mmCIF file with all atom_site columns, C-alpha atoms in Angstrom:
data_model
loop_
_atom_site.group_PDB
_atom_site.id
_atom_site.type_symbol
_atom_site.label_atom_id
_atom_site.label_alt_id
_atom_site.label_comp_id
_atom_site.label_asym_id
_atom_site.label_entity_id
_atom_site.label_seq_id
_atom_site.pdbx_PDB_ins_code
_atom_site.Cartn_x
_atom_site.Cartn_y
_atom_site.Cartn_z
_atom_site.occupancy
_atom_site.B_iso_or_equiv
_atom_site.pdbx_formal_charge
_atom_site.auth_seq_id
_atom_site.auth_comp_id
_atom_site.auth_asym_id
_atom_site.auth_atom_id
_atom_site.pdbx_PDB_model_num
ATOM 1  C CA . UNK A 1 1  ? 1.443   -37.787 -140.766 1.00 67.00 ? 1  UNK A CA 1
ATOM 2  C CA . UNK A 1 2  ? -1.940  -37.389 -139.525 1.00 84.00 ? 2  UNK A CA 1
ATOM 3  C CA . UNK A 1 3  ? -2.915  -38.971 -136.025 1.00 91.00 ? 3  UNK A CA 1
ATOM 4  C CA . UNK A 1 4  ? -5.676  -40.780 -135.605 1.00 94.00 ? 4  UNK A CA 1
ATOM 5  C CA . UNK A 1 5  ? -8.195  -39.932 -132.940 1.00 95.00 ? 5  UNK A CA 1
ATOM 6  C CA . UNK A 1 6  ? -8.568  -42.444 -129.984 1.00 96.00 ? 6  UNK A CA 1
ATOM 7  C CA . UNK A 1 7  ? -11.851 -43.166 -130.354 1.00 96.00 ? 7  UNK A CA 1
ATOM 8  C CA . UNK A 1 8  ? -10.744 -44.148 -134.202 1.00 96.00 ? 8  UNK A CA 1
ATOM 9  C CA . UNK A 1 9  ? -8.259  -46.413 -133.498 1.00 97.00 ? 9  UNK A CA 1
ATOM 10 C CA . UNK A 1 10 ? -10.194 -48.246 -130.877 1.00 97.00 ? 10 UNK A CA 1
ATOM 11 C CA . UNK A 1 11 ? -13.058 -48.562 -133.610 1.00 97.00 ? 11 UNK A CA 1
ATOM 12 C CA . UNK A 1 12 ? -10.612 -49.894 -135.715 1.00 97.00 ? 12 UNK A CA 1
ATOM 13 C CA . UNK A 1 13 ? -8.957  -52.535 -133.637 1.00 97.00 ? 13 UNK A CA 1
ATOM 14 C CA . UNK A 1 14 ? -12.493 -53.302 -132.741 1.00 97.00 ? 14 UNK A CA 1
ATOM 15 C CA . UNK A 1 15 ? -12.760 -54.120 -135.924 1.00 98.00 ? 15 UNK A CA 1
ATOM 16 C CA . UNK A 1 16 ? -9.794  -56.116 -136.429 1.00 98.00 ? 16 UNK A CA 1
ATOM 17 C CA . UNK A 1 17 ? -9.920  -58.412 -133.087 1.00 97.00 ? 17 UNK A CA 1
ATOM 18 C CA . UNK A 1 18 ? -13.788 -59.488 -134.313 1.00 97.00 ? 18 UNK A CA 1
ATOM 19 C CA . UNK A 1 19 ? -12.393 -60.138 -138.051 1.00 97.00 ? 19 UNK A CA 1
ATOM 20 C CA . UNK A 1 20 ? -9.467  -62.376 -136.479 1.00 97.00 ? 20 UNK A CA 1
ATOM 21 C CA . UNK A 1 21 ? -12.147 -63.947 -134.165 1.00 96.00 ? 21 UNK A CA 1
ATOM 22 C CA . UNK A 1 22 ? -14.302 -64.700 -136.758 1.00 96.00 ? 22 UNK A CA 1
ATOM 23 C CA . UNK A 1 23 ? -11.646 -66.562 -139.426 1.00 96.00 ? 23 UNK A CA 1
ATOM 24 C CA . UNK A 1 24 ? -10.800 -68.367 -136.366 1.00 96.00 ? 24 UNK A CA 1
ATOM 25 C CA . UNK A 1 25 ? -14.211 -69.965 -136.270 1.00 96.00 ? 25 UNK A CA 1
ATOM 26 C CA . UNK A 1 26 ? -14.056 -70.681 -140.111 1.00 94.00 ? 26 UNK A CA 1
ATOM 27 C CA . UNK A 1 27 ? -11.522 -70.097 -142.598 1.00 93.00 ? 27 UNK A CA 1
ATOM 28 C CA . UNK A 1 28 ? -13.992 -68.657 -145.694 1.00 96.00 ? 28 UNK A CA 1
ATOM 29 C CA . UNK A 1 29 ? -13.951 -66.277 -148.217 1.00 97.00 ? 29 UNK A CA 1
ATOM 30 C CA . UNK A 1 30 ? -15.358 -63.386 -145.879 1.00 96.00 ? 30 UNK A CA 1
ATOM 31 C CA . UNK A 1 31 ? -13.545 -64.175 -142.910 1.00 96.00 ? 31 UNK A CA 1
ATOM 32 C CA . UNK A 1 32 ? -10.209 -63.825 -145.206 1.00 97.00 ? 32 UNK A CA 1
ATOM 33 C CA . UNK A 1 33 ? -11.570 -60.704 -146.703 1.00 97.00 ? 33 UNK A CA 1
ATOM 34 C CA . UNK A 1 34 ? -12.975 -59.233 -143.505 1.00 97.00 ? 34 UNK A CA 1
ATOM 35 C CA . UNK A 1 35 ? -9.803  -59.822 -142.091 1.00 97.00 ? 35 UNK A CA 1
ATOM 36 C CA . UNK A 1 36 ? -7.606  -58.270 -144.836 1.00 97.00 ? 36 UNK A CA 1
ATOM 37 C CA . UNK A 1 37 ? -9.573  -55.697 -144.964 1.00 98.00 ? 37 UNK A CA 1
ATOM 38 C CA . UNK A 1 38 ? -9.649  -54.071 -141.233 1.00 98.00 ? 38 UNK A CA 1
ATOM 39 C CA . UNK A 1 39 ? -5.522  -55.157 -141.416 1.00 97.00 ? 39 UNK A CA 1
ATOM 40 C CA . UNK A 1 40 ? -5.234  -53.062 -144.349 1.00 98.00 ? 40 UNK A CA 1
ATOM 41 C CA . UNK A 1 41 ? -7.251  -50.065 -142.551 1.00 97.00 ? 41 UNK A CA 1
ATOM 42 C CA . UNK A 1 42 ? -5.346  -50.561 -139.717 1.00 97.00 ? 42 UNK A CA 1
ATOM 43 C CA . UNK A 1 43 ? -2.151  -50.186 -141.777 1.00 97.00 ? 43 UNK A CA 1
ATOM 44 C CA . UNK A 1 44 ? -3.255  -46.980 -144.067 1.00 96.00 ? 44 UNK A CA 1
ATOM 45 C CA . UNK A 1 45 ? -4.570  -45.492 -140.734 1.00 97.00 ? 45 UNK A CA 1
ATOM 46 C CA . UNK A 1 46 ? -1.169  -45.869 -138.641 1.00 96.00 ? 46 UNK A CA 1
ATOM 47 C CA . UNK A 1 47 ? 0.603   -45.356 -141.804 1.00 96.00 ? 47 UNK A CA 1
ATOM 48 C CA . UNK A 1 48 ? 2.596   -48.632 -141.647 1.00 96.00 ? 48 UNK A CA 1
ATOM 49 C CA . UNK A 1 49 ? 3.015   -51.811 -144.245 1.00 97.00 ? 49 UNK A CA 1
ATOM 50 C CA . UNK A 1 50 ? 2.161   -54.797 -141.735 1.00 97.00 ? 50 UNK A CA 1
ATOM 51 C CA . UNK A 1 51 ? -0.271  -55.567 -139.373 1.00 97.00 ? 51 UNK A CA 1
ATOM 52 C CA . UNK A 1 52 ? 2.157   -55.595 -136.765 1.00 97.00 ? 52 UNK A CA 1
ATOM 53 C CA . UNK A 1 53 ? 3.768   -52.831 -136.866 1.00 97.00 ? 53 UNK A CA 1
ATOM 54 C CA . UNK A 1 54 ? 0.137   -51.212 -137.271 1.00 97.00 ? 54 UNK A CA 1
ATOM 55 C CA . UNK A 1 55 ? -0.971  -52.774 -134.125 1.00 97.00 ? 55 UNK A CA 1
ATOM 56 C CA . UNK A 1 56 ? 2.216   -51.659 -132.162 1.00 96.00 ? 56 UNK A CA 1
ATOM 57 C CA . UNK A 1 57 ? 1.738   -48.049 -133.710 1.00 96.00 ? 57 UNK A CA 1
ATOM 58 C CA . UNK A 1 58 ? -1.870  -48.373 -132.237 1.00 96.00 ? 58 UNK A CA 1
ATOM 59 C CA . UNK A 1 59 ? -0.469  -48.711 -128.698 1.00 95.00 ? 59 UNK A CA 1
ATOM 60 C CA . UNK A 1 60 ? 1.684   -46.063 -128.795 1.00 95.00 ? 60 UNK A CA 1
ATOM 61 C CA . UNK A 1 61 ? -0.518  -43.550 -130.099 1.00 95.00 ? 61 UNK A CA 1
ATOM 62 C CA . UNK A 1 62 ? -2.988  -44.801 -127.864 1.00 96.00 ? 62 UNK A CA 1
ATOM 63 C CA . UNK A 1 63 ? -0.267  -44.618 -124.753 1.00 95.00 ? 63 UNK A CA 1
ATOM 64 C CA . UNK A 1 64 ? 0.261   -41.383 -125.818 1.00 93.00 ? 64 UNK A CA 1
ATOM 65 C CA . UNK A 1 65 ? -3.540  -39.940 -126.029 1.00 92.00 ? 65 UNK A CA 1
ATOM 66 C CA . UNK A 1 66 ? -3.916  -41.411 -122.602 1.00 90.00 ? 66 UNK A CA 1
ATOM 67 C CA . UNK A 1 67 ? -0.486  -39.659 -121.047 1.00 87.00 ? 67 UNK A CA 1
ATOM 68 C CA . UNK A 1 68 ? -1.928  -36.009 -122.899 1.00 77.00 ? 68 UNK A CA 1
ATOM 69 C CA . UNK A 1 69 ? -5.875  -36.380 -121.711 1.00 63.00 ? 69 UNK A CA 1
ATOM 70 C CA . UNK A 1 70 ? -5.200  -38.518 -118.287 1.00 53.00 ? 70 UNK A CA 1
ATOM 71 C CA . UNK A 1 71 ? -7.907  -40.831 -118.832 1.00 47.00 ? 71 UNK A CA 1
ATOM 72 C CA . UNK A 1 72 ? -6.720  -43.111 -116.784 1.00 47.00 ? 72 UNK A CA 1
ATOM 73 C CA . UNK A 1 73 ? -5.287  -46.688 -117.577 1.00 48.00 ? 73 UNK A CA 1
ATOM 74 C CA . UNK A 1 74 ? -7.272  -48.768 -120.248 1.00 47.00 ? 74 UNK A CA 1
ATOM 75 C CA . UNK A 1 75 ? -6.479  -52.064 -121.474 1.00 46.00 ? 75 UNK A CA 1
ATOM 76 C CA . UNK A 1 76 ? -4.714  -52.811 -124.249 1.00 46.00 ? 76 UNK A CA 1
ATOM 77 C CA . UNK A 1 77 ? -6.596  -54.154 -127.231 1.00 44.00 ? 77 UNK A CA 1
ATOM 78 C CA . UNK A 1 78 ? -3.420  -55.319 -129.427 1.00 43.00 ? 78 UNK A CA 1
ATOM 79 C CA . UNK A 1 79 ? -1.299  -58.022 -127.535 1.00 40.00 ? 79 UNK A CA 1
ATOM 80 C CA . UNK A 1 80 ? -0.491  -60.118 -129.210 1.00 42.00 ? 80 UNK A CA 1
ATOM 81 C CA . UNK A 1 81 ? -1.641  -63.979 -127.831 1.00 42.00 ? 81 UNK A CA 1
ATOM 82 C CA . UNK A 1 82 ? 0.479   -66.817 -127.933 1.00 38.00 ? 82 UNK A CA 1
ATOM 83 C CA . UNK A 1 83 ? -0.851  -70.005 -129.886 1.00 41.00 ? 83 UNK A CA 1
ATOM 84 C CA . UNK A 1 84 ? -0.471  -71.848 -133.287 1.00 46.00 ? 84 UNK A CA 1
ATOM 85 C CA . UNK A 1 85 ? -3.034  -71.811 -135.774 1.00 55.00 ? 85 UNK A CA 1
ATOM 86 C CA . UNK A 1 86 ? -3.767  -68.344 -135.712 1.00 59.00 ? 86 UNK A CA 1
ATOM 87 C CA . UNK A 1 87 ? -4.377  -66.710 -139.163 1.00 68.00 ? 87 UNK A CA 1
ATOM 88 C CA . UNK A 1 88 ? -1.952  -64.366 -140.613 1.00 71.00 ? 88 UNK A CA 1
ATOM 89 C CA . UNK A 1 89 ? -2.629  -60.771 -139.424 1.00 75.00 ? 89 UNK A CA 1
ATOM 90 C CA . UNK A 1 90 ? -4.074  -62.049 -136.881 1.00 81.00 ? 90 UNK A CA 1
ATOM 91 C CA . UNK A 1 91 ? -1.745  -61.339 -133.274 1.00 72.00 ? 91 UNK A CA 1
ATOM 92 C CA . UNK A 1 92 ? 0.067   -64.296 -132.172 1.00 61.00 ? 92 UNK A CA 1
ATOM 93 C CA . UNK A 1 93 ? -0.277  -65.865 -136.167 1.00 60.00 ? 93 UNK A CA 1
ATOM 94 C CA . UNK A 1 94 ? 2.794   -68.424 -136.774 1.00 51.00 ? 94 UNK A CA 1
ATOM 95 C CA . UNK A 1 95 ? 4.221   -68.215 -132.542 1.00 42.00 ? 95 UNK A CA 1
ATOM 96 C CA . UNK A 1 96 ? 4.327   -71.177 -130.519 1.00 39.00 ? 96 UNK A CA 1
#
């Protein structure tokens, strides 16, 4: 498998945290598809078939670019939040 660069993935979950932030204002058409979308990128791009596991894949090769350049502690864009009503793919979807 190919790794992603850093500056990629960070892009990507970018991507993802403002399409879960945005179907969280309003459950529409584009939010769903926005959000499907940048899940779905996520997944190809970490080659894994959920959004989870794509987001934990995303910390680890993140972990790991940080241990092999020492750039120093960064925070980490994936954890998943605790709370109801959270769409699906989005982190924290379906936990009390």
């Amino acid at each position: 498998m190919v790794t992603p660069l850093p500056h990629v993935l960070r892009a990507l979950l970018a991507r993802h945290a403002e399409a879960c932030a945005r179907r969280l204002e309003g459950d529409t058409t584009a939010s769903r598809r926005a959000l499907d979308d940048a899940g779905y990128t996520l997944c190809v791009t970490t080659g894994t078939r959920s959004v989870e596991e794509a987001l934990a894949r995303a910390d680890v090769l993140l972990a790991a670019a940080r241990g092999r350049h020492s750039e120093g502690p960064s925070p980490t864009l994936t954890s998943p939040a605790a709370g109801e009503g959270r769409p699906a793919g989005c982190p924290g979807a379906g936990r009390p």
